[in-house]
């Protein structure tokens, strides 16, 4: 793997340099591979870019270690034809074009390597460096094929996520594939991670990066769930918002159960049978008026639901100590007692039950 | 009710409908147990607690064991019930969804925000809020929080409708 990395280092350096014959030649090599990769979907039914990438194992390793060259090449893919035409080595281009045609027809990566090696080996214009680079490539691929399989397996064992994102030059058609493969990646027992340029590639940092990406994805989901969280940036503040929201929801549940306890008539909620309602309101407006002015109680009910409940919890917490005391506030005959009294007609009860069924 | 594309549920067996049936059943039981005489504040308070427990229980039962938080909640209910029946004490085992007074929480947040591992404090907070959160790693915790929020909003929605129904049926 180190030798591979070393070779790709030189290759990538060579690719970055401008105006060199070697650079152009090297870029064409990758171009052929990219061409083959891009033309592959015409032949198979792979719906995702990952299947596309899975086929040639050796190319995966190469691509893995030279993502920047991939970006360069793929970005300039449409210009390859022009690029080839402006070459000063016609024999080279002829060979490369023949090679490209071979590559399109051949489906196997191994066969491709052999075929590409022969024209490369017989090119007359290769400089010493080029020969070395070319020779090292087949040597690597040939001798290290058994080794190559191990790194790929190892790479697959390392956590992977969003493989397509790293190949930034890929066309838009990989975008829908991205979503699919993202979901597939979630379901795979092994999650694969592609190392980006400039990032450490040891398994620990890869695993950590995958973990962090998972957490960020879930944070985004939570941000969508919690209203008003989209504008906030920074995980700490978003988490605060989420915590506030959960607390407010729990308090709302408490508040509503309190009001249900107070408002509770004797209407039987057996949805199947008819209702029997008993007369009289059981609630003794109780201590609510002591906290809320009597006429405001219905307003609190109506307004509070429309607004945020963040300020309503005051009533809730203030009620609790009062409930603790044994005071009976029976003298609070408040208007809402009359408001909350019920007709005790079974017909209306059933009608209301149906209404409730509809609403719920 | 938010139906994510991953949870394509039959509308008749959705979480909301399951919760509604269970909760209304519990409500009828609670109201049936109460005496017809005018209820004192203590009665109302007891009923309030029972309704709250019923609401959380119905939601937990509607979710079954599919979620860590619901499993933790259910085990809590069962242990509390066994303890309650064993001891026969009227001292309430605190309903674990009640949060401590918010004033305290705010203070702790402000104090600890300056700490270096700032996110750890928030995740601890979240662990306290979400039932069963102590034994979860951050990734699962966020997952459970999302589902918990969804279920809480359903709960609130349904209860609100019931209360509104009461008020409208004057």
PDB file of C-alpha atoms in Angstrom, chain B residues 15 18 22 57-74 78 147:
ATOM      1  CA  UNK B  15     -49.294   5.870  16.067  1.00  0.00           C
ATOM      2  CA  UNK B  18     -53.328   3.804  18.646  1.00  0.00           C
ATOM      3  CA  UNK B  22     -55.615   3.845  24.489  1.00  0.00           C
ATOM      4  CA  UNK B  57     -48.293   5.212  29.302  1.00  0.00           C
ATOM      5  CA  UNK B  58     -50.616   5.182  26.338  1.00  0.00           C
ATOM      6  CA  UNK B  59     -47.951   6.728  24.196  1.00  0.00           C
ATOM      7  CA  UNK B  60     -45.325   4.284  25.395  1.00  0.00           C
ATOM      8  CA  UNK B  61     -47.619   1.362  24.747  1.00  0.00           C
ATOM      9  CA  UNK B  62     -48.453   2.647  21.316  1.00  0.00           C
ATOM     10  CA  UNK B  63     -44.800   2.658  20.446  1.00  0.00           C
ATOM     11  CA  UNK B  64     -44.293  -0.757  21.998  1.00  0.00           C
ATOM     12  CA  UNK B  65     -40.680  -1.795  22.199  1.00  0.00           C
ATOM     13  CA  UNK B  66     -39.587  -0.331  18.961  1.00  0.00           C
ATOM     14  CA  UNK B  67     -37.730   2.470  20.600  1.00  0.00           C
ATOM     15  CA  UNK B  68     -35.259   2.570  23.428  1.00  0.00           C
ATOM     16  CA  UNK B  69     -37.090   5.362  25.173  1.00  0.00           C
ATOM     17  CA  UNK B  70     -40.419   3.572  25.088  1.00  0.00           C
ATOM     18  CA  UNK B  71     -38.849   0.427  26.433  1.00  0.00           C
ATOM     19  CA  UNK B  72     -37.253   2.366  29.260  1.00  0.00           C
ATOM     20  CA  UNK B  73     -40.540   4.093  30.018  1.00  0.00           C
ATOM     21  CA  UNK B  74     -42.459   0.837  30.076  1.00  0.00           C
ATOM     22  CA  UNK B  78     -43.782  -1.789  35.548  1.00  0.00           C
ATOM     23  CA  UNK B 147     -38.755  10.140  17.703  1.00  0.00           C
TER      24      UNK B 147
END
